Tab-separated table of C-alpha atoms and ligand atoms in Angstrom:
chain	number	residue	atom	x	y	z
C	21	MET	CA	46.590	39.359	-19.776
C	22	TYR	CA	44.807	41.273	-17.090
C	23	TYR	CA	41.953	39.970	-15.017
C	24	THR	CA	39.817	42.044	-12.736
C	25	PRO	CA	39.299	40.232	-9.468
C	26	THR	CA	36.939	37.565	-10.542
C	27	ARG	CA	33.472	38.765	-9.839
C	28	ILE	CA	31.521	35.837	-8.688
C	29	ILE	CA	27.872	36.002	-9.146
C	30	ASN	CA	25.675	33.307	-7.861
C	31	LEU	CA	22.555	32.926	-9.825
C	32	LEU	CA	20.171	30.757	-7.990
C	33	PHE	CA	17.222	29.635	-9.942
C	34	LYS	CA	15.209	26.586	-9.907
C	35	CYS	CA	13.073	26.103	-12.898
C	36	LEU	CA	11.003	23.125	-13.523
C	37	LEU	CA	9.900	23.080	-17.055
C	38	SER	CA	7.455	20.460	-17.986
C	39	LEU	CA	6.464	20.232	-21.562
C	40	SER	CA	2.777	19.865	-22.067
C	41	LEU	CA	3.627	17.193	-24.593
C	42	LEU	CA	5.090	15.045	-21.869
C	43	SER	CA	2.198	15.532	-19.506
C	44	THR	CA	-0.135	14.013	-22.067
C	45	TYR	CA	2.273	11.173	-22.382
C	46	SER	CA	2.549	10.536	-18.651
C	47	ASN	CA	-1.203	10.646	-18.128
C	48	ALA	CA	-1.570	7.836	-20.601
C	49	GLY	CA	0.364	5.551	-18.267
C	50	LYS	CA	-1.694	6.384	-15.207
C	51	MET	CA	-3.496	3.534	-13.530
C	52	LYS	CA	-7.145	3.647	-12.916
C	53	ILE	CA	-7.855	2.628	-9.367
C	54	VAL	CA	-11.124	0.859	-9.070
C	55	GLU	CA	-12.639	0.851	-5.631
C	56	GLU	CA	-13.800	-2.685	-5.256
C	57	PRO	CA	-14.211	-4.718	-2.124
C	58	ASN	CA	-11.430	-7.264	-2.068
C	59	THR	CA	-12.258	-10.886	-1.721
C	60	PHE	CA	-9.868	-11.748	1.059
C	61	GLY	CA	-11.254	-14.779	2.863
C	62	LEU	CA	-14.444	-14.781	0.876
C	63	ASN	CA	-13.821	-17.893	-1.062
C	64	ASN	CA	-16.732	-19.117	-3.029
C	65	PRO	CA	-16.070	-22.755	-3.861
C	66	PHE	CA	-18.526	-22.616	-6.742
C	67	LEU	CA	-16.415	-20.144	-8.642
C	68	ALA	CA	-13.245	-21.099	-10.449
C	69	GLN	CA	-10.113	-19.995	-8.645
C	70	GLY	CA	-8.996	-16.609	-9.870
C	71	SER	CA	-12.283	-15.361	-11.201
C	72	ARG	CA	-13.328	-14.194	-7.746
C	73	LEU	CA	-10.160	-12.158	-7.345
C	74	GLN	CA	-10.718	-8.529	-8.086
C	75	PRO	CA	-7.582	-6.677	-9.156
C	76	ARG	CA	-7.489	-3.076	-7.927
C	77	VAL	CA	-5.473	-1.852	-10.889
C	78	THR	CA	-4.640	-2.869	-14.411
C	79	PRO	CA	-1.104	-4.158	-14.970
C	80	GLY	CA	1.585	-1.786	-16.245
C	81	PRO	CA	2.940	-2.053	-19.772
C	82	VAL	CA	5.094	-5.011	-20.766
C	83	SER	CA	8.627	-3.605	-20.850
C	84	GLY	CA	12.272	-4.459	-20.461
C	85	PRO	CA	14.513	-6.807	-22.421
C	86	ALA	CA	12.737	-8.287	-25.457
C	87	HIS	CA	13.619	-11.863	-24.538
C	88	ILE	CA	12.074	-11.396	-21.076
C	89	GLN	CA	8.947	-9.861	-22.580
C	90	ARG	CA	8.278	-13.248	-24.137
C	91	LEU	CA	7.192	-14.416	-20.674
C	92	ALA	CA	4.120	-12.185	-20.884
C	93	GLY	CA	0.926	-14.213	-20.996
C	94	LYS	CA	2.488	-17.237	-19.304
C	95	CYS	CA	1.972	-18.299	-15.709
C	96	PHE	CA	4.123	-20.348	-13.357
C	97	SER	CA	2.964	-21.962	-10.185
C	98	TYR	CA	4.747	-23.159	-7.115
C	99	ILE	CA	3.463	-25.057	-4.128
C	100	GLU	CA	4.960	-24.495	-0.732
C	101	SER	CA	3.415	-26.183	2.307
C	102	THR	CA	-0.296	-25.402	2.068
C	103	TYR	CA	-0.065	-22.572	-0.424
C	104	LYS	CA	0.023	-22.473	-4.146
C	105	TYR	CA	1.539	-19.376	-5.703
C	106	GLU	CA	0.890	-18.372	-9.244
C	107	PHE	CA	3.151	-15.868	-10.988
C	108	CYS	CA	2.118	-14.457	-14.341
C	109	PRO	CA	5.009	-12.210	-15.471
C	110	PHE	CA	3.860	-8.705	-16.493
C	111	HIS	CA	0.442	-9.484	-15.061
C	112	ASN	CA	0.034	-10.649	-11.462
C	113	ILE	CA	1.013	-12.903	-8.617
C	114	THR	CA	-1.586	-14.697	-6.534
C	115	GLN	CA	-1.653	-17.013	-3.540
C	116	HIS	CA	-4.144	-19.807	-3.001
C	117	GLU	CA	-4.543	-21.848	0.126
C	118	GLN	CA	-4.663	-25.533	-0.736
C	119	SER	CA	-7.603	-26.467	1.390
C	120	PHE	CA	-11.205	-27.483	1.082
C	121	ARG	CA	-12.243	-25.140	3.857
C	122	TRP	CA	-15.162	-22.972	2.843
C	123	ASN	CA	-13.088	-19.851	3.497
C	124	ALA	CA	-9.734	-20.972	2.157
C	125	TYR	CA	-7.641	-17.921	1.392
C	126	SER	CA	-7.084	-16.868	-2.152
C	127	GLY	CA	-5.621	-13.484	-2.809
C	128	ILE	CA	-3.650	-11.166	-5.022
C	129	LEU	CA	-0.106	-10.516	-3.826
C	130	GLY	CA	0.522	-7.908	-6.485
C	131	ILE	CA	-0.183	-6.623	-9.954
C	132	TRP	CA	2.681	-5.899	-12.328
C	133	GLN	CA	3.837	-2.284	-11.988
C	134	GLU	CA	7.481	-1.623	-12.681
C	135	TRP	CA	11.061	-2.812	-12.733
C	136	GLU	CA	13.607	-2.329	-10.028
C	137	ILE	CA	16.750	-1.090	-11.697
C	138	VAL	CA	20.110	-1.127	-9.953
C	139	ASN	CA	23.423	-0.320	-11.559
C	140	ASN	CA	22.226	-0.467	-15.172
C	141	THR	CA	20.590	-3.823	-14.507
C	142	PHE	CA	16.981	-4.993	-14.347
C	143	LEU	CA	17.062	-6.533	-10.895
C	144	ALA	CA	13.470	-7.420	-10.100
C	145	MET	CA	9.860	-7.046	-11.143
C	146	TRP	CA	7.599	-5.196	-8.713
C	147	MET	CA	4.059	-6.453	-8.415
C	148	ARG	CA	2.112	-4.003	-6.248
C	149	GLU	CA	-1.431	-3.005	-5.334
C	150	GLY	CA	-2.378	-6.484	-4.209
C	151	ASP	CA	-5.103	-7.257	-1.696
C	152	ALA	CA	-5.450	-4.991	1.301
C	153	CYS	CA	-3.280	-5.718	4.286
C	154	GLY	CA	-4.142	-3.385	7.126
C	155	ASN	CA	-4.024	0.060	5.599
C	156	LYS	CA	-1.570	-1.015	2.916
C	157	ASN	CA	-1.685	-3.352	-0.039
C	158	ARG	CA	0.244	-6.522	-0.545
C	159	GLN	CA	3.228	-6.248	-2.822
C	160	THR	CA	5.803	-8.628	-4.182
C	161	LYS	CA	9.310	-8.285	-5.485
C	162	VAL	CA	10.103	-10.974	-8.027
C	163	ILE	CA	13.850	-11.420	-8.384
C	164	LEU	CA	15.033	-12.971	-11.628
C	165	THR	CA	17.879	-15.443	-11.323
C	166	CYS	CA	19.592	-17.849	-13.633
C	167	GLY	CA	18.239	-21.385	-13.562
C	168	GLY	CA	17.818	-24.422	-15.770
C	169	SER	CA	14.108	-23.913	-16.377
C	170	ASN	CA	11.403	-21.310	-15.850
C	171	LYS	CA	10.116	-21.766	-12.330
C	172	LEU	CA	9.287	-20.071	-9.087
C	173	ALA	CA	11.851	-21.196	-6.605
C	174	GLN	CA	11.314	-19.450	-3.331
C	175	VAL	CA	8.725	-17.362	-1.562
C	176	SER	CA	9.253	-15.404	1.616
C	177	GLU	CA	7.690	-12.478	3.427
C	178	PRO	CA	10.604	-10.385	4.709
C	179	THR	CA	8.237	-7.717	6.046
C	180	THR	CA	4.532	-8.006	6.656
C	181	CYS	CA	2.660	-8.217	3.381
C	182	VAL	CA	5.780	-7.532	1.316
C	183	TYR	CA	6.694	-10.769	-0.389
C	184	SER	CA	9.933	-11.763	-2.013
C	185	VAL	CA	9.855	-14.349	-4.743
C	186	THR	CA	12.662	-15.843	-6.764
C	187	PHE	CA	11.959	-16.720	-10.343
C	188	GLU	CA	14.529	-18.953	-12.002
C	189	THR	CA	14.902	-18.765	-15.726
C	190	PRO	CA	17.549	-19.628	-18.314
C	191	LEU	CA	16.674	-16.286	-19.968
C	192	VAL	CA	18.837	-14.342	-17.528
C	193	CYS	CA	21.935	-16.533	-17.439
C	194	HIS	CA	23.930	-14.493	-19.919
C	195	PRO	CA	25.795	-11.779	-17.984
C	196	HIS	CA	24.403	-9.086	-20.328
C	197	SER	CA	20.849	-10.390	-20.440
C	198	LEU	CA	19.475	-7.880	-17.958
C	199	LEU	CA	21.391	-4.762	-18.917
C	200	VAL	CA	19.218	-1.673	-19.230
C	201	TYR	CA	21.166	0.509	-21.670
C	202	PRO	CA	20.876	-1.769	-24.716
C	203	THR	CA	17.091	-1.871	-24.342
C	204	LEU	CA	16.753	1.918	-24.723
C	205	ASN	CA	16.059	3.630	-28.019
C	206	ASP	CA	18.650	5.935	-29.603
C	207	LYS	CA	17.140	9.075	-28.148
C	208	LEU	CA	17.169	7.798	-24.578
C	209	GLN	CA	20.647	6.305	-24.983
C	210	LYS	CA	21.841	9.717	-26.107
C	211	GLU	CA	20.245	11.330	-23.074
C	212	TRP	CA	21.949	8.823	-20.845
C	213	ASP	CA	25.296	9.536	-22.525
C	214	GLU	CA	24.778	13.240	-21.928
C	215	ALA	CA	23.871	12.739	-18.277
C	216	GLU	CA	26.936	10.532	-17.873
C	217	GLN	CA	29.152	13.184	-19.448
C	218	ALA	CA	27.665	15.953	-17.305
C	219	TYR	CA	28.257	13.884	-14.171
C	220	TYR	CA	31.784	13.065	-15.245
C	221	ASP	CA	32.432	16.773	-15.855
C	222	ASP	CA	31.097	17.661	-12.389
C	223	LEU	CA	28.293	19.667	-13.961
C	224	ILE	CA	25.692	17.713	-12.049
C	225	THR	CA	25.754	15.976	-8.712
C	226	LYS	CA	25.273	12.250	-8.185
C	227	GLN	CA	21.705	12.987	-7.139
C	228	GLY	CA	21.105	15.118	-10.209
C	229	TYR	CA	22.485	12.293	-12.322
C	230	ASN	CA	20.224	9.752	-10.619
C	231	ASN	CA	17.210	11.989	-11.197
C	232	LEU	CA	18.011	12.217	-14.891
C	233	LEU	CA	18.371	8.438	-15.086
C	234	ARG	CA	15.070	7.960	-13.330
C	235	GLU	CA	13.391	10.194	-15.911
C	236	ILE	CA	14.933	8.239	-18.749
C	237	PHE	CA	13.677	4.982	-17.220
C	238	GLU	CA	10.234	6.480	-16.750
C	239	ASP	CA	10.140	7.591	-20.366
C	240	ALA	CA	11.152	4.112	-21.437
C	241	GLY	CA	8.240	2.690	-19.426
C	242	PHE	CA	10.465	0.738	-17.018
C	243	LEU	CA	9.422	2.758	-13.981
C	244	LYS	CA	6.093	4.238	-13.051
C	245	THR	CA	6.039	7.982	-13.406
C	246	GLN	CA	6.476	9.870	-10.189
C	247	LYS	CA	5.907	13.250	-11.751
C	248	VAL	CA	5.589	15.659	-8.889
C	249	GLU	CA	3.187	18.559	-8.875
C	250	LYS	CA	3.962	20.668	-11.872
C	251	PRO	CA	4.885	24.278	-11.244
C	252	ASN	CA	3.198	26.952	-13.324
C	253	THR	CA	5.518	26.950	-16.274
C	254	THR	CA	3.561	29.033	-18.755
C	255	THR	CA	5.968	31.896	-18.321
C	256	THR	CA	9.092	29.791	-18.136
C	257	LEU	CA	8.236	28.078	-21.383
C	258	LYS	CA	8.270	31.303	-23.356
C	259	LYS	CA	11.852	31.952	-22.374
C	260	HIS	CA	13.164	28.838	-23.938
C	261	ASP	CA	12.262	28.661	-27.580
C	262	SER	CA	12.878	24.996	-27.476
C	263	LEU	CA	14.485	22.399	-25.391
C	264	GLN	CA	17.131	21.921	-27.982
C	265	LYS	CA	18.160	25.525	-27.665
C	266	CYS	CA	18.286	25.179	-23.912
C	267	ASN	CA	20.521	22.148	-24.147
C	268	GLU	CA	22.698	23.892	-26.673
C	269	ASP	CA	23.032	26.902	-24.374
C	270	ALA	CA	23.937	24.707	-21.461
C	271	ARG	CA	26.578	22.978	-23.493
C	272	LYS	CA	28.120	26.268	-24.658
C	273	GLN	CA	28.112	27.665	-21.147
C	274	SER	CA	29.762	24.589	-19.807
C	275	GLU	CA	32.434	24.786	-22.500
C	276	GLU	CA	32.979	28.442	-21.731
C	277	ILE	CA	33.348	27.753	-18.035
C	278	HIS	CA	35.867	25.030	-18.756
C	279	ARG	CA	37.809	27.347	-21.033
C	280	LEU	CA	37.879	30.024	-18.349
C	281	GLN	CA	38.914	27.603	-15.665
C	282	ALA	CA	41.756	26.453	-17.863
C	283	LEU	CA	42.825	30.057	-18.365
C	284	LEU	CA	42.756	30.754	-14.649
C	285	THR	CA	44.698	27.618	-13.911
C	286	GLN	CA	47.206	28.452	-16.590
C	287	HIS	CA	47.813	31.846	-15.001
C	288	ASN	CA	47.822	30.449	-11.485
C	289	ILE	CA	44.798	32.471	-10.486
C	290	PRO	CA	42.871	30.795	-7.683
C	291	TYR	CA	39.180	30.413	-8.241
C	292	ASP	CA	36.281	29.045	-6.321
C	293	SER	CA	35.115	25.736	-7.679
C	294	LYS	CA	33.978	23.120	-5.271
C	295	PRO	CA	31.683	20.818	-7.152
C	296	GLY	CA	28.432	20.216	-5.346
C	297	GLU	CA	28.828	23.286	-3.161
C	298	SER	CA	29.455	26.394	-5.130
C	299	GLY	CA	30.421	24.546	-8.270
C	300	HIS	CA	28.770	25.528	-11.482
C	301	TYR	CA	25.813	23.450	-12.186
C	302	TYR	CA	23.698	24.029	-15.163
C	303	SER	CA	21.871	21.467	-17.107
C	304	CYS	CA	18.688	21.290	-19.039
C	305	THR	CA	17.225	18.014	-19.903
C	306	ARG	CA	13.989	17.343	-21.675
C	307	SER	CA	10.981	18.080	-19.536
C	308	VAL	CA	12.773	19.062	-16.415
C	309	MET	CA	15.289	21.801	-16.555
C	310	VAL	CA	17.588	21.694	-13.635
C	311	CYS	CA	19.108	25.052	-13.088
C	312	SER	CA	20.974	25.336	-9.891
C	313	VAL	CA	23.622	27.458	-8.297
C	314	LEU	CA	25.727	28.763	-11.073
C	315	THR	CA	29.032	30.253	-10.120
C	316	CYS	CA	30.268	32.432	-12.875
C	317	LEU	CA	33.913	33.062	-13.345
C	318	ASN	CA	33.430	35.698	-15.943
C	319	SER	CA	31.045	38.542	-15.270
C	320	SER	CA	30.350	39.158	-18.915
C	321	LEU	CA	29.403	35.516	-19.313
C	322	CYS	CA	27.232	35.770	-16.239
C	323	GLU	CA	25.310	38.655	-17.673
C	324	GLN	CA	24.724	36.764	-20.878
C	325	ILE	CA	23.424	33.744	-19.056
C	326	SER	CA	21.311	35.833	-16.809
C	327	GLN	CA	19.779	37.688	-19.753
C	328	ARG	CA	19.043	34.459	-21.499
C	329	VAL	CA	17.334	32.959	-18.501
C	330	HIS	CA	15.413	35.931	-17.121
P	9	NAG	C1	-3.535	-12.988	-13.577
P	9	NAG	O1	-2.912	-13.074	-14.843
P	9	NAG	C2	-3.420	-14.132	-15.640
P	9	NAG	C3	-2.546	-14.249	-16.890
P	9	NAG	O2	-2.467	-13.077	-17.606
P	9	NAG	C4	-4.876	-13.878	-15.947
P	9	NAG	O3	-5.398	-14.925	-16.726
P	9	NAG	C5	-5.651	-13.784	-14.627
P	9	NAG	O4	-6.994	-13.434	-14.878
P	9	NAG	C6	-5.023	-12.732	-13.729
P	9	NAG	N1	-5.671	-12.776	-12.434
P	9	NAG	C7	-5.979	-11.685	-11.766
P	9	NAG	C8	-6.634	-11.887	-10.449
P	9	NAG	O5	-5.736	-10.579	-12.190
P	10	NAG	C1	27.815	-2.453	-11.261
P	10	NAG	O1	28.003	-3.207	-12.433
P	10	NAG	C2	29.365	-3.309	-12.854
P	10	NAG	C3	29.424	-4.038	-14.178
P	10	NAG	O2	28.186	-4.426	-14.639
P	10	NAG	C4	30.153	-4.026	-11.749
P	10	NAG	O3	31.494	-4.111	-12.128
P	10	NAG	C5	30.006	-3.275	-10.455
P	10	NAG	O4	30.664	-3.975	-9.417
P	10	NAG	C6	28.546	-3.088	-10.080
P	10	NAG	N1	28.439	-2.251	-8.902
P	10	NAG	C7	27.589	-2.519	-7.918
P	10	NAG	C8	27.600	-1.555	-6.783
P	10	NAG	O5	26.850	-3.470	-7.952
P	11	NAG	C1	-0.553	29.748	-14.374
P	11	NAG	O1	-0.272	31.043	-14.873
P	11	NAG	C2	-1.234	31.542	-15.799
P	11	NAG	C3	-0.757	32.849	-16.363
P	11	NAG	O2	0.001	33.570	-15.424
P	11	NAG	C4	-2.598	31.651	-15.063
P	11	NAG	O3	-3.587	32.108	-15.974
P	11	NAG	C5	-2.976	30.287	-14.524
P	11	NAG	O4	-4.182	30.396	-13.794
P	11	NAG	C6	-1.877	29.725	-13.638
P	11	NAG	N1	-2.215	28.385	-13.240
P	11	NAG	C7	-2.036	27.936	-12.002
P	11	NAG	C8	-2.395	26.514	-11.761
P	11	NAG	O5	-1.580	28.643	-11.096
P	12	NAG	C1	34.362	36.556	-20.700
P	12	NAG	O1	33.376	36.091	-21.612
P	12	NAG	C2	33.225	36.902	-22.775
P	12	NAG	C3	32.048	36.354	-23.555
P	12	NAG	O2	32.121	34.970	-23.715
P	12	NAG	C4	34.532	36.913	-23.561
P	12	NAG	O3	34.391	37.743	-24.699
P	12	NAG	C5	35.649	37.440	-22.685
P	12	NAG	O4	36.869	37.351	-23.377
P	12	NAG	C6	35.728	36.601	-21.395
P	12	NAG	N1	36.728	37.160	-20.508
P	12	NAG	C7	37.779	36.453	-20.133
P	12	NAG	C8	38.699	37.121	-19.167
P	12	NAG	O5	37.991	35.310	-20.515
């Protein structure tokens, strides 16, 4: 077989394709920020504790493992020195000074926002947008650990106005109790599988993989959406009849590239393929289509791809 010197064409395109469908969806999860004076230090002893606290935001949706969701609506308190802490999973965490002073402190340390996910595991619950603290707002990371009963076990403030709280519960003692993957629906599991495969095949970088995971977690409601400013995609949208087609194209192209690489290898023809640098990288996933530097090994294939995209 005869090969012309491999013409390498680098197509560099970045297209961010956000489906209008998804934008409606993400807006639904947006928090309404109410500008209210906070009640820091303004303790009115004639009001019941809590009722004078004015949350800045409404809590995020109850999400995560079903057995953990059962904690919603409950509250757990913990007294340490002169403070009483009250943690209401999926709602809020507050701090109350145990004192009869007229201005005893009572404040919100955070309102439930999102999970912290590390290594396919729900690690902690983030309660943010608490009472003002300088030009920031108090926030609290609640770490779930295995324990004999449901209780707050430890409170610290590793950095100013960022609190760290340990919540012990028998609900997380099973080694699989906090795994993320099993809590996803079929569609999102499939997307994760695809991202995993693409990463394994060097089609996407570690960062690209992490971005895809983040999107999956956002769709599942585990993380707050961080949707960046949407580019004007009216024109881009027309070029891809549907996302499915885009994914299908990406899959075919990737197969083709693999086939060609195998051919080149078989015939001992050197080719340029350093993953991450000039490596081929083409992936479309749901709302965001990540098209990056695509190194074509076959000029005819390149033309096809280029026609399809432009
Ligand atoms: C905190 O959550 C509890 C339980 O859901 C609720 O009763 C209380 O009003 C909340 N407090 C604030 C300040 O949001
Ligand atoms: C990630 O989790 C797996 C199994 O759940 C474990 O074997 C691995 O050590 C963890 N890696 C890190 C960096 O925590
Ligand atoms: C997006 O593009 C369309 C058509 O080209 C144009 O009418 C619209 O004003 C643009 N929107 C923004 C935000 O640039
Ligand atoms: C290049 O790709 C085209 C279209 O997929 C194919 O017909 C052709 O055989 C390929 N060339 C080589 C050398 O593999």
